[in-house]
Structures are given as C-alpha cells and as structure tokens.
XYZ file of C-alpha atoms in Angstrom:
686
model
C 12.965 -25.461 -2.694
C 15.903 -27.502 -1.432
C 18.047 -26.506 1.467
C 19.162 -22.925 0.785
C 17.966 -23.624 -2.749
C 18.468 -20.067 -3.965
C 22.097 -19.875 -2.738
C 21.867 -16.086 -2.819
C 24.609 -14.297 -0.886
C 23.269 -12.764 2.292
C 23.613 -9.017 2.797
C 25.628 -8.080 5.846
C 23.400 -7.964 8.928
C 23.984 -4.614 10.613
C 22.778 -3.541 14.034
C 21.112 -6.800 15.064
C 23.650 -8.147 17.561
C 21.156 -8.191 20.438
C 18.426 -9.872 18.406
C 20.981 -12.306 16.913
C 22.130 -13.375 20.363
C 18.567 -13.714 21.633
C 17.411 -15.883 18.720
C 20.508 -18.073 19.043
C 19.920 -18.486 22.769
C 16.274 -19.439 22.270
C 17.202 -22.013 19.640
C 19.424 -23.724 22.219
C 16.432 -24.452 24.440
C 13.262 -24.227 22.365
C 12.041 -26.257 19.382
C 10.100 -23.359 17.843
C 11.261 -19.738 17.471
C 9.262 -17.173 15.518
C 10.649 -13.841 14.321
C 7.890 -11.262 13.950
C 7.964 -7.643 12.824
C 6.678 -5.140 10.326
C 7.250 -5.037 6.597
C 10.936 -4.670 5.736
C 12.210 -5.142 9.285
C 14.753 -7.767 8.170
C 13.225 -10.897 9.728
C 14.269 -13.293 6.975
C 17.806 -11.917 6.689
C 18.361 -12.221 10.429
C 16.904 -15.743 10.549
C 19.197 -16.929 7.778
C 22.213 -15.238 9.372
C 21.525 -16.954 12.718
C 21.047 -20.346 11.075
C 24.177 -19.975 8.927
C 26.189 -19.334 12.059
C 24.681 -22.382 13.794
C 25.507 -24.577 10.803
C 29.087 -23.313 10.862
C 29.396 -24.106 14.589
C 27.362 -27.294 14.958
C 26.995 -28.675 11.438
C 23.730 -29.834 9.919
C 21.647 -28.114 7.297
C 18.670 -25.814 6.857
C 15.508 -26.689 4.926
C 13.777 -23.515 3.832
C 10.353 -22.959 2.318
C 9.337 -19.487 1.208
C 5.598 -19.407 1.851
C 4.848 -16.116 0.099
C 6.639 -16.510 -3.183
C 4.904 -19.548 -4.603
C 4.326 -23.128 -3.511
C 3.793 -26.274 -5.514
C 0.276 -27.500 -6.210
C 0.542 -30.004 -3.359
C 0.815 -27.160 -0.842
C 3.059 -26.546 2.115
C 3.774 -30.179 2.944
C 4.860 -31.011 -0.626
C 7.091 -27.937 -0.643
C 8.791 -29.143 2.541
C 9.212 -32.676 1.139
C 10.722 -31.297 -2.057
C 13.070 -29.000 -0.121
C 14.118 -31.897 2.114
C 14.941 -34.000 -0.960
C 12.688 -36.894 -0.014
C 11.868 -39.021 -3.114
C 8.167 -39.314 -3.808
C 8.405 -43.140 -4.128
C 9.237 -43.467 -0.451
C 6.081 -41.631 0.631
C 2.620 -43.014 1.161
C 0.466 -43.111 -1.929
C -2.066 -40.962 -0.082
C 0.252 -37.978 -0.380
C 0.184 -38.168 -4.180
C -3.590 -38.192 -4.173
C -3.864 -34.915 -2.281
C -4.646 -31.883 -4.377
C -5.532 -28.220 -4.141
C -3.493 -25.115 -3.934
C -3.352 -22.907 -0.856
C -3.429 -19.178 -1.337
C 0.205 -18.136 -1.027
C 0.029 -14.443 -1.768
C 2.367 -15.121 -4.703
C 0.783 -12.531 -6.949
C 3.197 -9.603 -6.962
C 3.458 -6.148 -8.373
C 5.840 -5.370 -11.187
C 9.167 -4.047 -9.932
C 8.685 -0.494 -8.695
C 5.056 -0.327 -9.831
C 2.814 1.095 -7.082
C -0.064 -1.353 -7.546
C -1.643 -3.174 -4.594
C -1.748 -6.931 -4.301
C -5.092 -8.563 -5.093
C -6.126 -11.959 -3.696
C -6.774 -14.717 -6.243
C -10.205 -14.652 -7.809
C -12.633 -17.160 -6.439
C -10.841 -17.318 -3.089
C -8.071 -19.639 -1.891
C -8.251 -23.385 -2.252
C -6.694 -24.958 0.826
C -4.921 -28.290 0.416
C -6.082 -31.176 2.528
C -3.643 -31.924 5.359
C -1.068 -34.671 4.856
C -1.493 -37.920 6.733
C 0.368 -38.555 9.977
C 2.714 -41.128 8.444
C 3.994 -38.635 5.894
C 4.652 -35.963 8.489
C 6.272 -38.460 10.853
C 8.589 -39.573 8.058
C 9.443 -35.964 7.217
C 10.130 -35.047 10.852
C 12.277 -38.159 11.426
C 14.285 -37.421 8.279
C 14.987 -33.856 9.446
C 16.136 -35.029 12.888
C 18.436 -37.675 11.346
C 19.993 -35.078 9.032
C 20.346 -32.518 11.829
C 18.212 -30.163 9.754
C 16.436 -27.050 10.982
C 13.211 -26.117 9.213
C 12.858 -22.473 8.178
C 9.295 -21.522 7.257
C 9.899 -18.099 5.762
C 7.199 -15.404 5.364
C 4.308 -17.517 6.635
C 1.668 -14.775 6.559
C -0.381 -15.973 3.547
C -0.689 -19.518 4.970
C -0.372 -18.768 8.666
C -3.079 -21.174 9.839
C -1.732 -23.977 7.659
C 1.791 -23.318 8.998
C 0.570 -23.426 12.578
C -1.215 -26.731 11.991
C 1.803 -28.224 10.203
C 4.257 -27.111 12.904
C 2.025 -28.499 15.661
C 1.858 -31.915 13.974
C 5.597 -32.023 13.189
C 6.573 -31.223 16.780
C 4.092 -33.766 18.063
C 5.782 -36.387 15.885
C 9.370 -35.293 16.745
C 9.642 -33.006 19.816
C 13.395 -32.547 19.195
C 12.865 -31.080 15.731
C 13.917 -27.427 15.459
C 11.771 -24.989 13.491
C 12.308 -21.280 12.808
C 9.417 -19.191 11.472
C 9.390 -15.652 10.109
C 6.062 -13.875 9.874
C 4.399 -10.550 10.568
C 2.406 -12.261 13.323
C 3.105 -15.237 15.572
C 1.647 -18.724 15.114
C 0.053 -18.692 18.572
C 1.360 -22.118 19.649
C 2.166 -22.967 23.301
C 5.804 -23.957 22.646
C 6.476 -20.913 20.476
C 9.101 -18.357 21.540
C 8.589 -15.020 19.789
C 11.262 -12.419 19.030
C 9.904 -9.118 17.761
C 12.196 -7.416 15.258
C 11.723 -3.676 15.657
C 13.111 -0.891 13.450
C 16.767 -0.070 14.027
C 17.540 2.655 16.613
C 18.763 5.845 14.971
C 20.709 7.152 17.964
C 21.838 5.644 21.245
C 21.769 8.815 23.335
C 24.543 11.290 24.049
C 24.846 11.956 20.321
C 26.017 8.396 19.517
C 24.929 7.145 16.095
C 22.809 4.012 16.252
C 22.581 0.881 14.077
C 20.317 2.567 11.517
C 23.012 5.159 10.778
C 25.601 2.378 10.658
C 23.499 0.532 8.062
C 23.075 3.618 5.880
C 26.783 4.436 6.086
C 27.668 0.863 5.080
C 25.293 0.898 2.110
C 26.251 4.423 0.997
C 29.920 3.372 0.717
C 31.191 6.933 0.945
C 32.256 9.430 3.549
C 29.266 11.467 4.676
C 28.458 13.975 7.370
C 27.017 12.064 10.346
C 24.263 14.630 10.883
C 22.990 14.040 7.332
C 22.951 10.280 7.835
C 21.043 10.744 11.089
C 18.526 13.039 9.359
C 17.807 10.409 6.680
C 17.435 7.595 9.209
C 15.158 9.656 11.456
C 12.890 10.484 8.523
C 12.780 6.788 7.593
C 12.169 5.815 11.248
C 14.969 3.247 11.238
C 13.270 0.888 8.770
C 16.004 -1.352 7.290
C 14.201 -1.803 3.964
C 13.569 1.946 3.654
C 17.232 2.653 4.419
C 18.391 0.097 1.841
C 16.133 1.593 -0.823
C 17.131 5.161 0.057
C 20.834 4.299 -0.109
C 20.361 3.120 -3.696
C 19.250 6.634 -4.656
C 22.696 8.034 -3.879
C 23.960 7.064 -7.316
C 21.666 9.716 -8.804
C 21.465 12.376 -6.072
C 23.623 13.823 -3.325
C 23.108 13.073 0.354
C 21.754 16.606 1.107
C 19.239 16.134 -1.710
C 18.242 12.771 -0.244
C 17.777 14.394 3.179
C 15.468 17.009 1.683
C 13.474 14.380 -0.177
C 12.938 11.939 2.689
C 12.156 14.768 5.129
C 9.425 16.202 2.901
C 5.865 15.271 3.723
C 4.609 12.608 1.353
C 5.090 8.965 0.395
C 8.451 7.477 -0.575
C 8.230 5.612 -3.879
C 11.841 4.439 -3.991
C 12.368 1.080 -5.646
C 15.253 -1.148 -6.511
C 16.320 -4.737 -7.148
C 15.415 -7.192 -4.388
C 15.210 -10.980 -3.906
C 11.402 -10.768 -3.862
C 8.983 -8.455 -5.621
C 7.543 -7.521 -2.209
C 10.801 -5.813 -1.280
C 11.355 -3.775 -4.430
C 9.609 -0.825 -2.751
C 8.035 0.203 0.528
C 4.709 0.366 -1.269
C 4.989 -3.248 -2.430
C 6.047 -4.447 1.034
C 2.965 -2.946 2.658
C 0.686 -3.879 -0.234
C 1.472 -7.543 0.408
C 0.214 -7.288 3.977
C -2.721 -5.103 2.972
C -3.965 -7.846 0.654
C -4.234 -10.233 3.622
C -6.349 -7.849 5.724
C -10.122 -7.976 5.955
C -12.117 -5.165 4.289
C -12.768 -3.580 7.696
C -9.097 -3.654 8.658
C -8.154 -2.151 5.299
C -10.518 0.775 5.809
C -9.249 1.336 9.346
C -5.630 1.202 8.153
C -6.309 3.735 5.398
C -8.204 6.169 7.647
C -5.595 5.975 10.412
C -3.088 7.377 7.919
C -4.332 10.933 8.567
C -3.013 10.676 12.147
C 0.575 11.987 12.215
C 1.589 10.661 15.632
C 0.493 8.124 18.189
C -3.163 7.899 19.161
C -5.608 6.179 21.494
C -8.682 4.125 20.532
C -10.986 7.133 21.055
C -9.221 9.234 18.432
C -9.015 6.233 16.110
C -12.776 5.775 16.487
C -13.451 9.439 15.681
C -11.466 9.184 12.449
C -12.385 5.654 11.341
C -15.976 5.033 12.405
C -18.615 5.313 9.683
C -21.488 3.348 8.184
C -19.086 0.726 6.792
C -16.912 0.548 9.943
C -19.108 0.416 13.089
C -17.564 2.080 16.134
C -17.671 -1.108 18.293
C -15.385 -2.852 15.778
C -12.566 -0.273 15.970
C -10.813 -1.704 19.040
C -10.736 -5.205 17.583
C -9.430 -3.872 14.260
C -6.623 -1.999 16.031
C -5.575 -5.171 17.813
C -5.638 -7.215 14.610
C -3.504 -4.637 12.842
C -1.093 -4.655 15.770
C -0.807 -8.446 15.677
C -0.128 -8.176 11.935
C 2.766 -5.755 12.695
C 1.020 -2.915 10.857
C 0.509 -0.868 14.034
C 2.926 -0.407 16.923
C 1.615 -0.193 20.470
C 3.656 2.561 22.114
C 1.904 2.456 25.493
C 0.036 -0.277 27.288
C -3.147 0.498 29.179
C -2.806 0.899 32.948
C -3.364 -2.165 35.131
C -5.317 -2.370 38.423
C -2.178 -1.805 40.498
C -0.858 0.922 38.230
C -1.068 4.552 39.250
C -1.803 5.288 35.583
C -4.748 2.897 35.491
C -6.975 5.471 33.792
C -4.692 5.731 30.769
C -5.763 3.950 27.602
C -3.322 2.181 25.259
C -1.734 4.196 22.476
C -0.834 3.032 18.992
C 1.280 4.364 16.174
C 1.267 3.795 12.421
C 4.874 3.792 11.118
C 5.668 6.059 8.210
C 5.791 3.371 5.536
C 2.386 1.979 6.528
C 1.039 5.518 6.907
C 2.167 6.514 3.406
C 0.652 3.374 1.922
C -2.641 3.881 3.782
C -2.821 7.525 2.700
C -2.510 6.469 -0.925
C -5.364 3.977 -0.500
C -7.457 6.640 1.246
C -6.867 9.133 -1.549
C -7.683 6.596 -4.260
C -10.930 5.737 -2.451
C -11.913 9.433 -2.422
C -12.133 9.498 1.391
C -9.146 11.690 2.276
C -11.045 14.967 2.601
C -13.712 13.504 4.901
C -11.119 11.767 7.082
C -9.087 14.965 7.454
C -12.205 16.894 8.434
C -13.119 14.265 11.061
C -9.566 14.402 12.372
C -9.663 18.172 12.882
C -13.075 18.004 14.544
C -11.792 15.306 16.921
C -8.787 17.488 17.789
C -11.162 20.390 18.523
C -12.985 18.121 20.984
C -9.661 17.123 22.570
C -8.622 20.758 22.979
C -12.006 21.619 24.541
C -11.627 18.700 26.955
C -8.159 19.938 27.927
C -9.522 23.455 28.495
C -12.168 22.107 30.900
C -9.597 19.914 32.664
C -7.366 22.978 33.161
C -10.058 24.629 35.268
C -10.746 21.367 37.099
C -9.258 19.772 40.216
C -5.812 19.008 38.727
C -4.233 21.111 35.993
C -1.604 18.426 35.384
C -4.351 16.321 33.783
C -4.770 19.027 31.137
C -0.996 19.317 30.655
C -0.670 15.540 30.213
C -3.570 15.419 27.777
C -2.026 18.115 25.598
C 1.404 16.491 25.744
C -0.046 13.094 24.808
C -1.779 14.589 21.775
C 0.909 17.079 20.783
C 1.582 15.649 17.298
C -2.100 15.440 16.472
C -2.922 18.936 17.772
C 0.045 20.406 15.921
C -1.078 18.797 12.658
C -4.668 19.960 13.173
C -3.422 23.525 13.693
C -0.929 23.633 10.819
C -2.496 21.607 7.989
C -4.154 23.980 5.502
C -7.930 24.126 6.063
C -10.147 22.832 3.260
C -12.760 25.580 3.565
C -14.118 28.258 5.929
C -15.755 25.748 8.288
C -12.530 23.763 8.485
C -10.625 26.966 9.252
C -13.016 27.699 12.120
C -12.362 24.230 13.548
C -8.628 24.959 13.518
C -9.201 28.353 15.158
C -11.357 26.687 17.810
C -8.422 24.416 18.689
C -6.062 27.383 19.036
C -8.528 29.273 21.249
C -9.275 26.269 23.475
C -5.540 25.876 24.093
C -5.278 29.394 25.564
C -3.814 27.988 28.804
C -1.049 26.167 26.900
C 0.000 29.396 25.229
C -0.464 31.867 28.061
C 0.011 29.874 31.268
C 2.414 27.084 30.277
C 4.870 29.272 28.397
C 4.209 28.657 24.689
C 3.290 32.263 23.913
C 5.273 32.595 20.720
C 3.845 29.398 19.224
C 0.302 30.416 20.157
C 0.704 33.838 18.537
C 1.993 32.259 15.328
C -1.012 29.932 15.080
C -3.512 32.678 15.914
C -2.011 35.205 13.484
C -2.259 32.700 10.628
C -5.727 31.378 11.473
C -7.229 34.827 12.039
C -6.350 35.683 8.440
C -8.274 32.600 7.279
C -11.326 33.247 9.492
C -12.852 36.551 8.515
C -16.379 36.099 9.866
C -17.747 38.201 12.716
C -18.192 35.374 15.211
C -17.815 35.085 18.999
C -15.003 32.605 18.356
C -13.071 35.177 16.343
C -13.630 37.752 19.117
C -12.059 35.348 21.619
C -9.172 34.695 19.249
C -8.511 38.446 18.933
C -8.417 38.810 22.712
C -6.122 35.807 23.085
C -3.740 37.098 20.414
C -3.653 40.493 22.146
C -3.073 38.954 25.588
C -0.203 36.842 24.274
C 1.282 39.814 22.428
C 1.219 41.790 25.692
C 3.098 38.993 27.457
C 5.588 38.906 24.585
C 6.264 42.665 25.025
C 4.780 43.429 21.593
C 2.872 46.290 23.198
C 1.754 48.164 20.069
C 0.513 44.935 18.458
C -1.274 43.992 21.665
C -3.136 47.303 21.825
C -4.276 47.043 18.204
C -5.556 43.476 18.715
C -7.298 44.368 21.986
C -9.029 47.305 20.264
C -10.416 44.896 17.668
C -11.404 42.468 20.413
C -13.223 45.274 22.296
C -15.259 46.168 19.187
C -16.204 42.514 18.684
C -17.095 42.054 22.369
C -19.380 45.098 22.319
C -21.042 43.861 19.120
C -21.755 40.462 20.708
C -22.680 41.952 24.141
C -19.919 39.791 25.651
C -19.377 41.005 29.226
C -16.876 38.218 29.890
C -14.892 39.357 26.862
C -14.799 42.961 28.121
C -13.492 41.761 31.503
C -10.774 39.703 29.793
C -9.788 42.771 27.746
C -9.477 44.801 30.974
C -7.265 42.019 32.366
C -5.029 42.170 29.286
C -4.751 45.974 29.574
C -3.737 45.444 33.208
C -0.954 43.142 31.987
C 0.163 45.834 29.529
C 0.270 48.417 32.314
C 2.263 46.082 34.574
C 4.831 45.563 31.859
C 5.081 49.334 31.406
C 5.578 49.779 35.175
C 2.407 51.915 35.301
C 1.036 50.754 38.663
C -1.919 53.149 38.693
C -3.271 52.018 35.323
C -2.579 48.382 36.189
C -4.521 48.642 39.456
C -7.488 50.333 37.738
C -7.716 47.774 34.919
C -7.206 44.747 37.158
C -9.767 45.943 39.703
C -12.306 46.216 36.883
C -11.495 42.686 35.702
C -11.461 41.244 39.234
C -14.852 42.738 40.037
C -16.536 40.961 37.128
C -18.462 37.743 37.744
C -17.666 35.463 34.856
C -20.481 33.575 33.128
C -18.033 31.241 31.372
C -15.579 29.895 33.967
C -13.756 27.650 31.465
C -12.137 30.181 29.172
C -9.457 32.705 30.078
C -7.752 33.693 33.332
C -10.950 34.886 35.068
C -11.474 37.160 38.097
C -9.305 35.079 40.456
C -6.209 35.535 38.316
C -7.000 39.231 37.889
C -6.966 39.489 41.708
C -3.579 37.762 41.811
C -2.103 40.233 39.312
C -3.730 43.063 41.262
C -1.796 41.865 44.319
C 1.413 42.074 42.267
C 0.552 45.602 41.138
C -0.108 46.657 44.765
C 2.837 44.794 46.308
C 5.255 47.709 46.283
C 2.810 50.452 47.348
C 0.268 48.955 49.762
C 1.155 45.745 51.597
C -2.244 45.394 53.266
C -4.261 45.829 50.069
C -1.869 43.503 48.246
C -2.415 40.825 50.914
C -6.182 41.305 50.700
C -6.105 40.951 46.903
C -4.003 37.791 47.153
C -6.432 36.371 49.727
C -9.444 37.164 47.494
C -7.708 35.529 44.543
C -7.189 32.272 46.409
C -10.648 32.285 47.962
C -12.298 32.652 44.537
C -10.322 29.777 42.959
C -12.084 27.013 41.027
C -10.176 24.241 42.794
C -7.227 23.524 45.074
C -5.412 22.080 42.048
C -5.106 25.472 40.314
C -1.308 25.560 40.389
C -1.171 28.456 37.921
C -3.178 30.696 40.255
C -1.422 29.362 43.367
C 2.041 30.144 41.983
C 0.974 33.677 41.003
C -0.539 34.357 44.446
C 2.635 33.120 46.151
C 4.778 35.238 43.833
C 2.685 38.282 44.769
C 3.225 37.474 48.456
C 6.967 37.148 47.899
C 7.078 40.556 46.204
C 5.027 42.116 49.008
C 7.153 40.627 51.805
C 10.372 41.627 50.076
C 9.239 45.170 49.367
C 8.274 45.670 53.014
C 11.428 44.366 54.666
C 10.676 40.690 55.331
C 13.133 38.753 53.130
C 12.811 35.475 55.104
C 9.051 35.356 54.520
C 9.585 36.392 50.909
C 12.091 33.546 50.484
C 9.583 30.946 51.757
C 6.809 32.241 49.488
C 9.100 32.353 46.449
C 10.202 28.750 46.977
C 6.593 27.599 47.106
C 5.713 29.666 44.019
C 8.548 28.062 42.063
C 7.545 24.539 43.122
C 3.901 25.138 42.142
C 4.800 26.646 38.783
C 7.063 23.730 37.849
C 3.996 21.483 37.922
C 2.455 23.266 34.913
C 5.426 24.893 33.196
C 6.212 28.380 31.839
C 10.006 28.788 31.515
C 9.728 32.600 31.712
C 8.040 32.570 35.125
C 10.337 29.818 36.414
C 13.492 31.680 35.368
C 12.207 34.930 36.893
C 11.291 33.200 40.166
C 14.737 31.605 40.290
C 16.380 34.999 39.800
C 14.277 36.423 42.630
C 15.076 33.404 44.808
C 18.818 33.894 44.297
C 18.536 37.587 45.224
C 16.510 36.792 48.348
C 19.073 34.209 49.462
C 21.813 36.815 49.190
C 19.734 39.306 51.156
C 19.030 36.787 53.917
C 22.623 35.514 54.026
C 24.414 38.855 53.800
C 21.830 41.040 55.469
C 21.730 43.237 52.388
C 19.591 46.351 52.337
C 15.974 45.904 51.335
C 15.475 47.116 47.723
C 13.565 50.294 47.160
C 9.895 50.075 46.304
C 9.479 48.983 42.715
C 13.096 47.895 42.386
C 14.107 44.454 41.206
C 13.314 42.481 38.105
C 9.898 40.909 37.661
C 9.576 37.557 35.924
C 8.287 39.188 32.724
C 11.339 41.474 32.552
C 13.885 38.675 32.373
C 16.489 39.314 29.701
C 18.014 36.825 27.315
C 17.096 35.371 23.944
C 13.621 34.335 22.946
C 12.939 30.607 22.825
C 12.709 29.427 19.224
C 11.701 25.799 19.704
C 8.566 24.683 17.815
C 5.112 24.129 19.232
C 4.977 21.460 21.971
C 8.748 21.070 21.857
C 9.298 20.066 25.470
C 9.958 16.471 26.408
C 6.719 14.560 26.630
C 5.512 12.853 29.768
C 3.154 10.001 30.375
C 3.776 8.081 27.172
C-alpha cells in the first residue's frame, strides 16, 4: 500500500481531455477533489493519470489507498500510514492498541462468475478513529514530502473516509487529497467532478470519444458505422467498451454489433486489475451489495423500465408491501447519489415556465441488466412487467383526456416524454389474455397520436398485431376495430378499411354503441373523401356530425365530422361549407383544440380558393399550417404547404382560379411513405 505500490502500467486515457483539465484546474486551488460516477466510468484511471502528470510537472509523490480491495486490520488510518512509509515506532502507542476491521467490500466474485457480492456475516466492525496526534503527524509528513493522498474507491468506507479527510485537512489545510467514489463525501471544501459515460457522437456525424476508445482497443481497421453501433448499444460506458473490445479475438465486429444490440444482459468478462472490473455484472454487484434492502428492490424493479421515467411511474412499478410508496422518492435520490441512476431532467423551479414538470431519471443499461437479473432470480419479473403495462395504460388514458382538454400540446408532450415506455408496453409480448388487453387499451387510448399527429402506419402495425392476440367480444376490441379501419382509410388501404369497419359495425350493434356507429359513419366519410365521392362523403359526415356523443374523450367526435363536412362541401356550396365550418368550431371542446382549428381553417381555405378569393384562402391556409405544426402530422403539413405555394403563385401572377374540385388535397400528396419507427420524431421537453 505504498505510493503507487502496484506499479501497474496505466491504460491510455481516451476521451477525457475536458475532465482531465477540470480536475487539474481544481487541484490548483482546492485541497479536496472528488471524482464521482457510475460503475466502470473510469474514475480511478483518470485520477491516476491526472496525478501522474502533476508529479511529472511539479514533482512530489502520490500515496494511494484502495479502499475496496482490502485494508489491514488497523483500518483506513493504518493503511495510509503503511502506504506513506511511516515506521510504527515513531507513532503513538495508542495507534497500536486500536483494533477492529472496517467493512471494505473486499469480498469479490470469481473472475467472470455472475454472482452478487454479499456483505460480511455479522455486519461490519468499524475501527476506532486514530488520535489527533497520529493524524497530525501523518498530515505533516505528507506536506513535507509534497505528497498527494489518493483515496481510491471509497464507497465501502465512505463515512470513515469523510471523517478521516475532515480531520486531516483540519490538521494541515494545505494537504491535497483526491477521492474516487460513486458518491461524494459531502464535505464543505469538497469539489466534485462527475465522470459521465463517453459521448458516442459529437453531432454532424463526427465520431465521439467512445468510438475513439473502441477503435484504439480493437487495434484494427473497422467501419466507423459498426464502431458507432457498438458504442451506442453500450451507452458509452468505458468498462463495457473495454470488455466488448476483448471479444474481437473470437468474433467479428458485425457479430459483436449483433450481440450487443440484442435485448438482454451482457456477460462479457476479461482480465482486470480488480475483480469488480472483470465484468459489468461484477461492477454493479459491488455497488448493489452496499445498498439497503429497499434500494435493492427498487433498483431491481426499475429494470423493467426501458427509458427514462418520473417518480410516478417508478412508484407504480416499485411500490408493494415491502416497498411503501412514500419511500420511493427517497430511494430514487439515494440511488442517484450512488451513481446507479442518472437524473436526465431536473424538476421545474418557481421561476421556470416548466414548473409543473417532475424530475426524470434513467437506469443505464449495465445497471438495468444487473437489476433485471436480480428481479428474475427473485421471481418478481412477471409481476413487475404487468404493473409496468398497467401504468402505461393509465398514462395513455391520461394523454387521451389531455388531448380533448384546453391544450393539446400537453398530451403531445406527455406522449413524447413517455415514448420509450409506451413503445415497450405496446411491443413486449403479453403474458396472457388480460395482459394483451392492457396493451390493446394503450393502443386505443393513443388514437390521437396515430390519427391526428401523423403516426398512422405505426398505429396500424400495433393494432393489427394486438387484435390477433385479443379475440374476445369486448367494447375495447370494437373500438380497436374502428380505429384500425379509420387509420387504414387515411393510409389509402381502402379495401382493408372497409373490411375492418364492417367488423366494427357488427361489434357496435352488438354492444348498442351509438358513439361507435357515429365514428364508423365518420370513417366512411373519410373513405368517400379520398375517393372524391362528394355525395357519399356529405351523407356520411352529416350523419356523424348530427350525433351527440356520450363519450367526448375518444375519437374525432361530431365537431371534427363537421369540419370534414365543410371540406366535402367546399367545392360545391360555399355557404353550406361556411356554415359547417362555423358549427364545427362552435361545438369544440376547448379553444386549445389545434387539430380541429387547423382542419376548419383548411376547409375555409379550400372554400375561398374554389370560389375565387385566393387572398382570403392564402390567409386561412397560413393559419391552418401554423395551428397544425403545434400538434404534428407531416402529411397534413406537407399538403398545406403545397396548397400555400399554389395560392402564392395565384395571388402573385393572377392565375386563373382552379376549377371546382381541382387541386391536390393534403391526403393526396405523393411521395414515399414514412418508414421511421413509432415515436421517431425528436423529443421535446426533456
């Protein structure tokens, strides 16, 4: 335990120039710098690299104690004295009389063996603190020698380290101490540098430090896109990248990409200076052993969440008889302080326009894989997955209600915030019929995301799959049939739409669902519009618009039927079209219904254009486009832009007014079909 006692060669530090400069700068003006970060982030390697550089520039030495890998029976103070080379005869006799052994977390798993760490039986025995004279002598010796203390991996004895550091700095304020730990010591003089995973890309297609690290360890020419794919799957974790690179002596890089991208834990292992770093499992097991039973359960249950989450969703998944709901928030914060969780969004402050937003957390892949293994071994995986899907059904229902409320952007933001979780709840195979119904309920509640915000293809794919798994004659299935038919109509799959709407009509009649029959008439009106059959469209949409909905939360409703009726009438009867548009807006749920507002304005633009008033049509089309951008739908936006360009030409050049029915509607826009996956747009609000 002497200065750099192991004399192991340091691996090259890649991609840490910013952190290196920051730590060096803090050491110039602060006596205590702590490097924190998750398992395998490279805290110890960076600390040693910074201190080696300082020794080369300024001289001196480094006294290191590894707190996790075994201490002498005298405890932390004796380990420091031994590393500093102070002879025992020069120390007070009281030091020799101190006994006990602090828990150091030195029990380790065998190399590559996926077994969790277990705390010592009977609990830790903390050593009594050294007397002030001993610590004063130690601190004075370090200052005379120009030595910097490095307390490495302090997690198992964090409180003892904090107490020791406080007393050493009180004795010698000029002493310099560097600490590495998964959490900070919490001392007033402490300056903390958080070591995050390495960035995979730097924007504009530039490979980031994570790719640089993998390329350096792979030691071979490789396609950059494959290196990026590996690093993205490993989320930039330096330890994971190091372990993955060692697999390239037995598999090709494309095979490695396929393996790391597959869903499931990564059990790679390899030689490492400490047993904790032989595998990702071992690295997280070491921290898991230091957690309380409550925090362990919360960690394990959070592993079913694929993306970031807020405390409400965490409570839905984690709360049970052994983890009371009021304890969830505190457990999340403890896990964050222990670098198990990442906080990806702070809660809004009093002066923040986003004050209503709650904080959001994320469990990195390595910690998630480890927690999932613990959950499975405890026999709790099935129950946690079921609670997760039920919570997502509640989220989707909340978004559906918000869509019909005063501001549809609230619903859009909610869905975008929860996109990873909703996607997983929709795509993970159901465990049984009830679980399949929960998934179908999510898909049906998100009808506005599919039909109004432009994700029609994704919605159809989810509904087609889930309808096959949900064979019961239920009102929920009847709604799903209507929704699938409505989306198919908007996707120009007219024959498929008619078949689905026929099934939906049978189910609606069986359940005496008048609202369902009105929605089916609305969908048939959409089909007729797309076929350019104005008479049939007017008849169907008038039927739908005349219905008084009992359930105002689901589906387009009479107001939107009136708006489409105005579009159907725009080319043949300007007065009736204007009346229909007026009725649509007057029957709205709220002034924040941007979907309805944009459709009404589009109908007005069509009416004004068809009847020789291009300037008025241009104003209405601009407003329709602005309103629609607030909630999305690329198809509508592109169609409105095409119409806007044509109207500008007509106004500028005085072109002839198009004949009735001429011109391209938004649903007739040509071009390829969007193939991006569900919720693929850039997220907002996180």
